[in-house]
PDB file of C-alpha atoms and ligand atoms in Angstrom:
ATOM      1  CA  MET U   1     -27.258 -30.009 -17.487  1.00 95.00           C
ATOM      2  CA  ASN U   2     -25.411 -33.083 -18.540  1.00 94.00           C
ATOM      3  CA  ARG U   3     -26.931 -36.145 -16.930  1.00 92.00           C
ATOM      4  CA  LYS U   4     -24.346 -38.427 -18.466  1.00 94.00           C
ATOM      5  CA  TYR U   5     -21.552 -37.066 -16.328  1.00 96.00           C
ATOM      6  CA  ARG U   6     -23.149 -35.481 -13.280  1.00 97.00           C
ATOM      7  CA  LYS U   7     -26.213 -35.145 -11.096  1.00 97.00           C
ATOM      8  CA  THR U   8     -28.868 -32.529 -11.599  1.00 98.00           C
ATOM      9  CA  VAL U   9     -29.826 -30.971  -8.266  1.00 98.00           C
ATOM     10  CA  ILE U  10     -32.842 -28.813  -7.529  1.00 98.00           C
ATOM     11  CA  ALA U  11     -32.351 -27.255  -4.094  1.00 98.00           C
ATOM     12  CA  GLY U  12     -34.514 -24.827  -2.162  1.00 98.00           C
ATOM     13  CA  ASN U  13     -33.136 -22.234   0.232  1.00 98.00           C
ATOM     14  CA  TRP U  14     -35.890 -21.108   2.524  1.00 98.00           C
ATOM     15  CA  LYS U  15     -33.732 -18.434   4.201  1.00 98.00           C
ATOM     16  CA  MET U  16     -35.561 -17.034   7.266  1.00 98.00           C
ATOM     17  CA  ASN U  17     -39.030 -18.155   6.233  1.00 98.00           C
ATOM     18  CA  LYS U  18     -41.593 -20.589   7.669  1.00 98.00           C
ATOM     19  CA  THR U  19     -42.165 -21.898  11.169  1.00 98.00           C
ATOM     20  CA  PRO U  20     -41.966 -25.602  12.082  1.00 98.00           C
ATOM     21  CA  SER U  21     -45.776 -25.853  11.747  1.00 98.00           C
ATOM     22  CA  GLU U  22     -45.681 -24.212   8.324  1.00 98.00           C
ATOM     23  CA  THR U  23     -42.864 -26.576   7.375  1.00 98.00           C
ATOM     24  CA  LYS U  24     -45.070 -29.582   8.165  1.00 98.00           C
ATOM     25  CA  GLU U  25     -47.897 -28.097   6.095  1.00 98.00           C
ATOM     26  CA  PHE U  26     -45.575 -27.385   3.140  1.00 98.00           C
ATOM     27  CA  MET U  27     -44.070 -30.883   3.190  1.00 98.00           C
ATOM     28  CA  THR U  28     -47.525 -32.500   3.298  1.00 97.00           C
ATOM     29  CA  GLN U  29     -48.538 -30.530   0.210  1.00 98.00           C
ATOM     30  CA  LEU U  30     -45.246 -31.188  -1.558  1.00 98.00           C
ATOM     31  CA  LYS U  31     -45.560 -34.929  -1.018  1.00 97.00           C
ATOM     32  CA  THR U  32     -48.912 -35.056  -2.789  1.00 96.00           C
ATOM     33  CA  ILE U  33     -47.621 -33.323  -5.934  1.00 97.00           C
ATOM     34  CA  MET U  34     -44.013 -34.504  -6.047  1.00 96.00           C
ATOM     35  CA  PRO U  35     -43.209 -35.973  -9.503  1.00 94.00           C
ATOM     36  CA  ARG U  36     -42.449 -39.688  -9.482  1.00 89.00           C
ATOM     37  CA  GLY U  37     -39.655 -39.546 -12.073  1.00 87.00           C
ATOM     38  CA  ARG U  38     -36.136 -39.384 -10.632  1.00 89.00           C
ATOM     39  CA  TRP U  39     -34.417 -37.180 -13.164  1.00 93.00           C
ATOM     40  CA  CYS U  40     -32.840 -35.012 -10.459  1.00 96.00           C
ATOM     41  CA  ASP U  41     -31.910 -34.898  -6.791  1.00 97.00           C
ATOM     42  CA  VAL U  42     -34.150 -32.690  -4.695  1.00 98.00           C
ATOM     43  CA  ALA U  43     -33.031 -30.812  -1.586  1.00 98.00           C
ATOM     44  CA  LEU U  44     -34.695 -28.368   0.762  1.00 98.00           C
ATOM     45  CA  CYS U  45     -32.491 -26.287   3.035  1.00 99.00           C
ATOM     46  CA  VAL U  46     -34.566 -24.903   5.869  1.00 98.00           C
ATOM     47  CA  PRO U  47     -34.137 -22.834   9.063  1.00 98.00           C
ATOM     48  CA  ALA U  48     -32.472 -24.850  11.837  1.00 98.00           C
ATOM     49  CA  VAL U  49     -35.598 -25.071  13.988  1.00 98.00           C
ATOM     50  CA  CYS U  50     -37.554 -26.480  11.018  1.00 98.00           C
ATOM     51  CA  ILE U  51     -35.085 -29.324  10.365  1.00 98.00           C
ATOM     52  CA  PRO U  52     -36.771 -31.890  12.667  1.00 98.00           C
ATOM     53  CA  ALA U  53     -40.225 -31.269  11.146  1.00 98.00           C
ATOM     54  CA  ALA U  54     -38.819 -31.394   7.610  1.00 98.00           C
ATOM     55  CA  VAL U  55     -36.828 -34.581   8.209  1.00 98.00           C
ATOM     56  CA  ARG U  56     -39.802 -36.296   9.862  1.00 98.00           C
ATOM     57  CA  ALA U  57     -42.168 -35.351   7.049  1.00 97.00           C
ATOM     58  CA  MET U  58     -39.808 -36.372   4.243  1.00 97.00           C
ATOM     59  CA  ARG U  59     -38.360 -39.543   5.798  1.00 95.00           C
ATOM     60  CA  GLU U  60     -39.839 -41.967   3.249  1.00 89.00           C
ATOM     61  CA  THR U  61     -39.316 -39.650   0.290  1.00 94.00           C
ATOM     62  CA  ARG U  62     -36.488 -38.751  -2.059  1.00 93.00           C
ATOM     63  CA  VAL U  63     -36.253 -35.184  -0.780  1.00 97.00           C
ATOM     64  CA  GLY U  64     -33.035 -34.541   1.162  1.00 98.00           C
ATOM     65  CA  ILE U  65     -33.141 -31.950   3.920  1.00 98.00           C
ATOM     66  CA  GLY U  66     -30.372 -29.448   4.495  1.00 98.00           C
ATOM     67  CA  ALA U  67     -29.305 -26.604   6.766  1.00 98.00           C
ATOM     68  CA  GLU U  68     -28.515 -23.042   5.720  1.00 98.00           C
ATOM     69  CA  ASN U  69     -25.276 -22.677   7.677  1.00 98.00           C
ATOM     70  CA  CYS U  70     -22.993 -24.528  10.075  1.00 98.00           C
ATOM     71  CA  ASN U  71     -20.146 -23.819  12.459  1.00 98.00           C
ATOM     72  CA  PRO U  72     -16.808 -25.399  11.527  1.00 98.00           C
ATOM     73  CA  ASN U  73     -15.886 -26.319  15.104  1.00 98.00           C
ATOM     74  CA  PRO U  74     -16.842 -29.746  16.454  1.00 97.00           C
ATOM     75  CA  SER U  75     -18.287 -28.413  19.744  1.00 98.00           C
ATOM     76  CA  GLY U  76     -17.619 -25.811  22.408  1.00 98.00           C
ATOM     77  CA  ALA U  77     -18.394 -22.315  23.580  1.00 98.00           C
ATOM     78  CA  TYR U  78     -20.039 -20.895  20.443  1.00 98.00           C
ATOM     79  CA  THR U  79     -23.374 -19.621  21.658  1.00 98.00           C
ATOM     80  CA  GLY U  80     -26.110 -19.871  19.064  1.00 98.00           C
ATOM     81  CA  GLU U  81     -24.058 -21.933  16.630  1.00 98.00           C
ATOM     82  CA  ILE U  82     -24.713 -25.407  15.222  1.00 98.00           C
ATOM     83  CA  ALA U  83     -21.998 -27.991  14.501  1.00 98.00           C
ATOM     84  CA  THR U  84     -21.970 -30.267  11.470  1.00 98.00           C
ATOM     85  CA  ASN U  85     -22.332 -33.472  13.515  1.00 98.00           C
ATOM     86  CA  MET U  86     -25.515 -32.023  15.063  1.00 98.00           C
ATOM     87  CA  LEU U  87     -26.913 -31.470  11.588  1.00 98.00           C
ATOM     88  CA  VAL U  88     -26.059 -35.024  10.575  1.00 98.00           C
ATOM     89  CA  ASP U  89     -27.654 -36.410  13.725  1.00 98.00           C
ATOM     90  CA  ALA U  90     -30.774 -34.328  13.049  1.00 98.00           C
ATOM     91  CA  GLY U  91     -31.067 -35.991   9.628  1.00 98.00           C
ATOM     92  CA  CYS U  92     -29.536 -33.373   7.336  1.00 98.00           C
ATOM     93  CA  LYS U  93     -27.872 -34.375   4.119  1.00 98.00           C
ATOM     94  CA  TYR U  94     -26.913 -30.943   2.788  1.00 98.00           C
ATOM     95  CA  VAL U  95     -25.670 -27.618   4.128  1.00 99.00           C
ATOM     96  CA  ILE U  96     -25.511 -24.288   2.314  1.00 99.00           C
ATOM     97  CA  ILE U  97     -22.192 -22.557   2.917  1.00 98.00           C
ATOM     98  CA  GLY U  98     -21.096 -19.026   2.096  1.00 98.00           C
ATOM     99  CA  HIS U  99     -24.404 -17.632   0.891  1.00 98.00           C
ATOM    100  CA  SER U 100     -23.961 -13.969  -0.030  1.00 98.00           C
ATOM    101  CA  GLU U 101     -26.453 -13.011   2.686  1.00 98.00           C
ATOM    102  CA  ARG U 102     -24.126 -14.603   5.265  1.00 98.00           C
ATOM    103  CA  ARG U 103     -21.038 -13.119   3.641  1.00 98.00           C
ATOM    104  CA  ALA U 104     -22.750  -9.727   4.010  1.00 97.00           C
ATOM    105  CA  MET U 105     -22.902 -10.460   7.762  1.00 97.00           C
ATOM    106  CA  GLY U 106     -19.113 -10.811   7.816  1.00 97.00           C
ATOM    107  CA  GLU U 107     -18.419 -14.378   6.676  1.00 98.00           C
ATOM    108  CA  THR U 108     -15.027 -14.522   4.920  1.00 98.00           C
ATOM    109  CA  ASP U 109     -13.616 -16.915   2.336  1.00 98.00           C
ATOM    110  CA  ALA U 110     -11.538 -18.461   5.146  1.00 98.00           C
ATOM    111  CA  ASP U 111     -14.733 -19.085   7.145  1.00 98.00           C
ATOM    112  CA  VAL U 112     -16.374 -20.596   4.071  1.00 98.00           C
ATOM    113  CA  ASN U 113     -13.364 -22.866   3.557  1.00 98.00           C
ATOM    114  CA  ALA U 114     -13.368 -24.052   7.190  1.00 98.00           C
ATOM    115  CA  LYS U 115     -17.089 -24.826   6.942  1.00 98.00           C
ATOM    116  CA  VAL U 116     -16.707 -26.724   3.660  1.00 98.00           C
ATOM    117  CA  LEU U 117     -13.968 -28.885   5.193  1.00 98.00           C
ATOM    118  CA  ALA U 118     -16.016 -29.507   8.345  1.00 98.00           C
ATOM    119  CA  ALA U 119     -19.124 -30.400   6.334  1.00 98.00           C
ATOM    120  CA  LEU U 120     -17.217 -32.906   4.203  1.00 98.00           C
ATOM    121  CA  GLU U 121     -15.603 -34.402   7.286  1.00 98.00           C
ATOM    122  CA  ALA U 122     -19.052 -34.931   8.819  1.00 98.00           C
ATOM    123  CA  GLY U 123     -20.417 -36.489   5.639  1.00 98.00           C
ATOM    124  CA  LEU U 124     -22.661 -33.575   4.636  1.00 98.00           C
ATOM    125  CA  VAL U 125     -22.901 -32.330   1.066  1.00 98.00           C
ATOM    126  CA  PRO U 126     -21.752 -28.695   1.094  1.00 98.00           C
ATOM    127  CA  ILE U 127     -23.537 -26.361  -1.299  1.00 99.00           C
ATOM    128  CA  MET U 128     -20.835 -23.707  -1.558  1.00 99.00           C
ATOM    129  CA  CYS U 129     -22.067 -20.371  -2.890  1.00 98.00           C
ATOM    130  CA  CYS U 130     -20.197 -17.754  -4.863  1.00 98.00           C
ATOM    131  CA  GLY U 131     -21.270 -14.656  -6.750  1.00 98.00           C
ATOM    132  CA  GLU U 132     -20.381 -11.143  -7.789  1.00 98.00           C
ATOM    133  CA  THR U 133     -21.977  -7.775  -7.083  1.00 97.00           C
ATOM    134  CA  LEU U 134     -23.350  -5.590  -9.851  1.00 96.00           C
ATOM    135  CA  GLU U 135     -20.378  -3.234  -9.437  1.00 96.00           C
ATOM    136  CA  GLN U 136     -17.951  -6.119  -9.942  1.00 97.00           C
ATOM    137  CA  ARG U 137     -19.832  -7.293 -13.029  1.00 96.00           C
ATOM    138  CA  GLU U 138     -19.850  -3.817 -14.503  1.00 95.00           C
ATOM    139  CA  ALA U 139     -16.133  -3.443 -13.763  1.00 97.00           C
ATOM    140  CA  GLY U 140     -15.519  -6.642 -15.766  1.00 97.00           C
ATOM    141  CA  ILE U 141     -13.948  -8.575 -12.891  1.00 98.00           C
ATOM    142  CA  THR U 142     -16.600 -11.306 -12.469  1.00 98.00           C
ATOM    143  CA  ASP U 143     -14.390 -14.172 -13.633  1.00 97.00           C
ATOM    144  CA  GLU U 144     -11.446 -13.235 -11.421  1.00 98.00           C
ATOM    145  CA  TRP U 145     -13.670 -12.689  -8.415  1.00 98.00           C
ATOM    146  CA  ILE U 146     -15.490 -16.009  -8.772  1.00 98.00           C
ATOM    147  CA  ALA U 147     -12.225 -17.870  -9.431  1.00 98.00           C
ATOM    148  CA  MET U 148     -10.818 -16.440  -6.224  1.00 98.00           C
ATOM    149  CA  GLN U 149     -13.897 -17.406  -4.186  1.00 98.00           C
ATOM    150  CA  ILE U 150     -13.739 -20.956  -5.558  1.00 98.00           C
ATOM    151  CA  LYS U 151     -10.006 -21.364  -4.963  1.00 98.00           C
ATOM    152  CA  LEU U 152     -10.178 -20.029  -1.398  1.00 98.00           C
ATOM    153  CA  GLY U 153     -13.375 -21.921  -0.579  1.00 98.00           C
ATOM    154  CA  LEU U 154     -12.022 -25.262  -1.783  1.00 98.00           C
ATOM    155  CA  LYS U 155      -8.543 -24.909  -0.233  1.00 98.00           C
ATOM    156  CA  GLY U 156      -7.458 -28.225   1.224  1.00 98.00           C
ATOM    157  CA  VAL U 157     -10.404 -30.214  -0.166  1.00 98.00           C
ATOM    158  CA  PRO U 158      -8.760 -33.480  -1.196  1.00 97.00           C
ATOM    159  CA  GLU U 159      -9.130 -34.913  -4.682  1.00 96.00           C
ATOM    160  CA  GLU U 160     -11.236 -37.824  -3.442  1.00 96.00           C
ATOM    161  CA  LYS U 161     -13.803 -35.501  -1.861  1.00 98.00           C
ATOM    162  CA  ILE U 162     -14.233 -32.803  -4.491  1.00 98.00           C
ATOM    163  CA  ARG U 163     -17.091 -34.627  -6.238  1.00 98.00           C
ATOM    164  CA  LYS U 164     -19.179 -34.388  -3.069  1.00 98.00           C
ATOM    165  CA  VAL U 165     -19.122 -30.586  -3.232  1.00 98.00           C
ATOM    166  CA  ILE U 166     -21.923 -28.748  -5.014  1.00 98.00           C
ATOM    167  CA  ILE U 167     -21.117 -25.225  -6.172  1.00 98.00           C
ATOM    168  CA  ALA U 168     -23.871 -22.632  -6.503  1.00 98.00           C
ATOM    169  CA  TYR U 169     -23.328 -19.555  -8.627  1.00 98.00           C
ATOM    170  CA  GLU U 170     -25.542 -16.768  -7.330  1.00 98.00           C
ATOM    171  CA  PRO U 171     -24.969 -13.306  -8.783  1.00 98.00           C
ATOM    172  CA  ILE U 172     -25.826 -10.989  -5.905  1.00 97.00           C
ATOM    173  CA  TRP U 173     -27.668  -8.598  -8.208  1.00 95.00           C
ATOM    174  CA  ALA U 174     -30.074 -11.383  -9.184  1.00 94.00           C
ATOM    175  CA  ILE U 175     -30.995 -12.552  -5.675  1.00 92.00           C
ATOM    176  CA  GLY U 176     -34.519 -11.651  -4.629  1.00 87.00           C
ATOM    177  CA  THR U 177     -34.640  -8.919  -7.246  1.00 89.00           C
ATOM    178  CA  GLY U 178     -36.641 -10.653  -9.967  1.00 85.00           C
ATOM    179  CA  ARG U 179     -33.721  -9.799 -12.217  1.00 88.00           C
ATOM    180  CA  THR U 180     -32.445 -13.189 -13.378  1.00 89.00           C
ATOM    181  CA  ALA U 181     -29.132 -13.598 -15.144  1.00 91.00           C
ATOM    182  CA  THR U 182     -29.767 -14.527 -18.766  1.00 95.00           C
ATOM    183  CA  PRO U 183     -29.124 -18.206 -19.523  1.00 97.00           C
ATOM    184  CA  GLU U 184     -26.025 -17.090 -21.461  1.00 97.00           C
ATOM    185  CA  GLN U 185     -24.673 -14.976 -18.591  1.00 97.00           C
ATOM    186  CA  ALA U 186     -25.262 -17.772 -16.081  1.00 98.00           C
ATOM    187  CA  GLU U 187     -23.775 -20.396 -18.403  1.00 98.00           C
ATOM    188  CA  GLU U 188     -20.662 -18.330 -18.983  1.00 98.00           C
ATOM    189  CA  VAL U 189     -19.867 -18.113 -15.276  1.00 98.00           C
ATOM    190  CA  CYS U 190     -20.788 -21.752 -14.559  1.00 98.00           C
ATOM    191  CA  GLU U 191     -18.510 -22.829 -17.395  1.00 98.00           C
ATOM    192  CA  ASN U 192     -15.720 -20.735 -15.890  1.00 98.00           C
ATOM    193  CA  ILE U 193     -16.274 -22.317 -12.497  1.00 98.00           C
ATOM    194  CA  ARG U 194     -15.844 -25.728 -14.107  1.00 98.00           C
ATOM    195  CA  THR U 195     -12.599 -24.534 -15.696  1.00 98.00           C
ATOM    196  CA  VAL U 196     -11.314 -23.406 -12.291  1.00 98.00           C
ATOM    197  CA  VAL U 197     -12.177 -26.827 -10.819  1.00 98.00           C
ATOM    198  CA  ARG U 198     -10.468 -28.493 -13.795  1.00 98.00           C
ATOM    199  CA  LYS U 199      -7.271 -26.569 -13.122  1.00 98.00           C
ATOM    200  CA  LEU U 200      -7.391 -27.289  -9.384  1.00 98.00           C
ATOM    201  CA  TYR U 201      -8.286 -30.968  -9.753  1.00 98.00           C
ATOM    202  CA  SER U 202      -8.760 -32.783 -13.063  1.00 96.00           C
ATOM    203  CA  SER U 203     -10.967 -32.892 -16.142  1.00 97.00           C
ATOM    204  CA  LYS U 204     -12.768 -35.935 -14.788  1.00 97.00           C
ATOM    205  CA  ASN U 205     -13.577 -34.247 -11.491  1.00 97.00           C
ATOM    206  CA  ALA U 206     -14.573 -31.005 -13.198  1.00 98.00           C
ATOM    207  CA  ARG U 207     -16.913 -32.961 -15.451  1.00 97.00           C
ATOM    208  CA  ALA U 208     -18.473 -34.757 -12.489  1.00 98.00           C
ATOM    209  CA  ILE U 209     -19.204 -31.805 -10.221  1.00 98.00           C
ATOM    210  CA  SER U 210     -22.689 -30.241 -10.102  1.00 98.00           C
ATOM    211  CA  ILE U 211     -22.840 -26.469 -10.519  1.00 98.00           C
ATOM    212  CA  LEU U 212     -26.148 -24.774  -9.716  1.00 98.00           C
ATOM    213  CA  TYR U 213     -27.501 -21.368 -10.643  1.00 98.00           C
ATOM    214  CA  GLY U 214     -29.357 -19.233  -8.108  1.00 97.00           C
ATOM    215  CA  GLY U 215     -30.940 -15.798  -8.324  1.00 96.00           C
ATOM    216  CA  SER U 216     -34.635 -15.263  -9.094  1.00 95.00           C
ATOM    217  CA  MET U 217     -34.905 -18.707 -10.649  1.00 97.00           C
ATOM    218  CA  ASN U 218     -38.551 -19.608 -10.927  1.00 97.00           C
ATOM    219  CA  GLU U 219     -41.094 -21.852 -12.629  1.00 97.00           C
ATOM    220  CA  LYS U 220     -41.018 -19.623 -15.721  1.00 97.00           C
ATOM    221  CA  ASN U 221     -37.290 -19.275 -16.407  1.00 97.00           C
ATOM    222  CA  ALA U 222     -36.033 -22.615 -15.023  1.00 98.00           C
ATOM    223  CA  PHE U 223     -36.339 -24.595 -18.253  1.00 98.00           C
ATOM    224  CA  GLU U 224     -34.127 -22.241 -20.244  1.00 97.00           C
ATOM    225  CA  LEU U 225     -31.510 -21.928 -17.510  1.00 98.00           C
ATOM    226  CA  LEU U 226     -31.370 -25.695 -16.992  1.00 98.00           C
ATOM    227  CA  ALA U 227     -30.977 -26.245 -20.731  1.00 97.00           C
ATOM    228  CA  GLN U 228     -27.468 -24.778 -20.512  1.00 97.00           C
ATOM    229  CA  PRO U 229     -24.737 -27.441 -20.538  1.00 97.00           C
ATOM    230  CA  ASP U 230     -22.923 -26.248 -17.398  1.00 98.00           C
ATOM    231  CA  ILE U 231     -25.966 -25.380 -15.272  1.00 98.00           C
ATOM    232  CA  ASP U 232     -26.694 -28.574 -13.372  1.00 98.00           C
ATOM    233  CA  GLY U 233     -29.574 -27.358 -11.286  1.00 98.00           C
ATOM    234  CA  GLY U 234     -30.828 -24.495  -9.204  1.00 98.00           C
ATOM    235  CA  LEU U 235     -30.610 -22.997  -5.742  1.00 98.00           C
ATOM    236  CA  ILE U 236     -34.010 -21.463  -5.377  1.00 98.00           C
ATOM    237  CA  GLY U 237     -35.126 -18.895  -2.816  1.00 98.00           C
ATOM    238  CA  GLY U 238     -38.587 -17.368  -3.169  1.00 97.00           C
ATOM    239  CA  ALA U 239     -40.011 -19.972  -5.549  1.00 98.00           C
ATOM    240  CA  SER U 240     -39.054 -22.810  -3.182  1.00 98.00           C
ATOM    241  CA  LEU U 241     -41.542 -21.530  -0.610  1.00 98.00           C
ATOM    242  CA  VAL U 242     -44.551 -22.512  -2.736  1.00 98.00           C
ATOM    243  CA  PRO U 243     -44.946 -26.271  -3.371  1.00 98.00           C
ATOM    244  CA  GLU U 244     -46.510 -25.828  -6.835  1.00 98.00           C
ATOM    245  CA  LYS U 245     -43.739 -23.510  -8.015  1.00 98.00           C
ATOM    246  CA  PHE U 246     -40.971 -25.694  -6.613  1.00 98.00           C
ATOM    247  CA  VAL U 247     -42.446 -28.771  -8.313  1.00 98.00           C
ATOM    248  CA  LYS U 248     -42.625 -26.925 -11.644  1.00 98.00           C
ATOM    249  CA  ILE U 249     -38.889 -26.231 -11.365  1.00 98.00           C
ATOM    250  CA  ILE U 250     -38.234 -29.926 -10.631  1.00 98.00           C
ATOM    251  CA  GLU U 251     -40.288 -30.745 -13.736  1.00 97.00           C
ATOM    252  CA  ALA U 252     -38.241 -28.271 -15.789  1.00 97.00           C
ATOM    253  CA  ALA U 253     -35.207 -30.427 -15.039  1.00 96.00           C
ATOM    254  CA  ASN U 254     -36.874 -33.233 -16.974  1.00 92.00           C
ATOM    255  CA  GLN U 255     -35.547 -32.363 -20.413  1.00 91.00           C
ATOM    256  CA  PRO U 256     -33.062 -33.900 -22.817  1.00 87.00           C
ATOM    257  CA  THR U 257     -29.432 -33.085 -22.054  1.00 83.00           C
ATOM    258  CA  VAL U 258     -26.282 -33.222 -24.119  1.00 70.00           C
TER     259      VAL U 258
HETATM  260  P1  13P O 301     -34.267 -15.940  -4.924  1.00 89.14           P
HETATM  261  O1  13P O 301     -34.586 -17.186  -5.698  1.00 89.14           O
HETATM  262  O2  13P O 301     -35.359 -15.551  -3.976  1.00 89.14           O
HETATM  263  O3  13P O 301     -33.768 -14.841  -5.797  1.00 89.14           O
HETATM  264  O4  13P O 301     -33.034 -16.339  -3.953  1.00 89.14           O
HETATM  265  C1  13P O 301     -31.947 -16.955  -4.508  1.00 89.14           C
HETATM  266  C2  13P O 301     -31.059 -17.412  -3.423  1.00 89.14           C
HETATM  267  O5  13P O 301     -30.434 -16.628  -2.759  1.00 89.14           O
HETATM  268  C3  13P O 301     -30.972 -18.862  -3.158  1.00 89.14           C
HETATM  269  O6  13P O 301     -29.940 -19.164  -2.293  1.00 89.14           O
END
């Protein structure tokens, strides 16, 4: 983290977990134990049907609610899809884009790019995900792969909007496996992502953008991961489903930075 130049963001990704009633229960518990200090931004990205309950419960709080996907088109015949302006109207602030679980369902870099542009246009903060498979890591092509995902995902994002984008590095082999990247491994890739942004935009913009780590991040390993200079927060799956664990990760972001 580096609080001097950029925001620290602790974001939860609930994936396909919790009903609207369970959402209300979770938020009620979270509110009672939420730390008062404001050392980081806090986001919870929840299933679409849980958004109204989450927004209602967290209205007077500092927790921003987000969606887990969006459709890049403004409206039309896209059965089952949700447009960015609908998310904004429902009270969302964030939207996760290009999660590896969605890419595995066929989402391409071009789709990710269209969604990032649509989210920015609507005023949402896109949390754009990237990450390599174990095979790619072992083949030594992680850097090239991530650089390509970032370049294609950010295509056409204008200079004045790049600082609104949050990038999440999620090695696929670390998601839901309990096998976290070491702080050094995660730092190395996050640092590379910043270099790619620097080349595409400028040093100032690269310095200002928040890059999160995701993949089995939990209340035990968060402190060490967040101590890395280029890891500006976390995108947390499993551990974001338990209020006590999520709060411990928020607390881990309360540490001195460079
Ligand atoms: P886990 O924290 O459950 O490994 O999930 C990470 C993730 O995919 C967040 O988007």
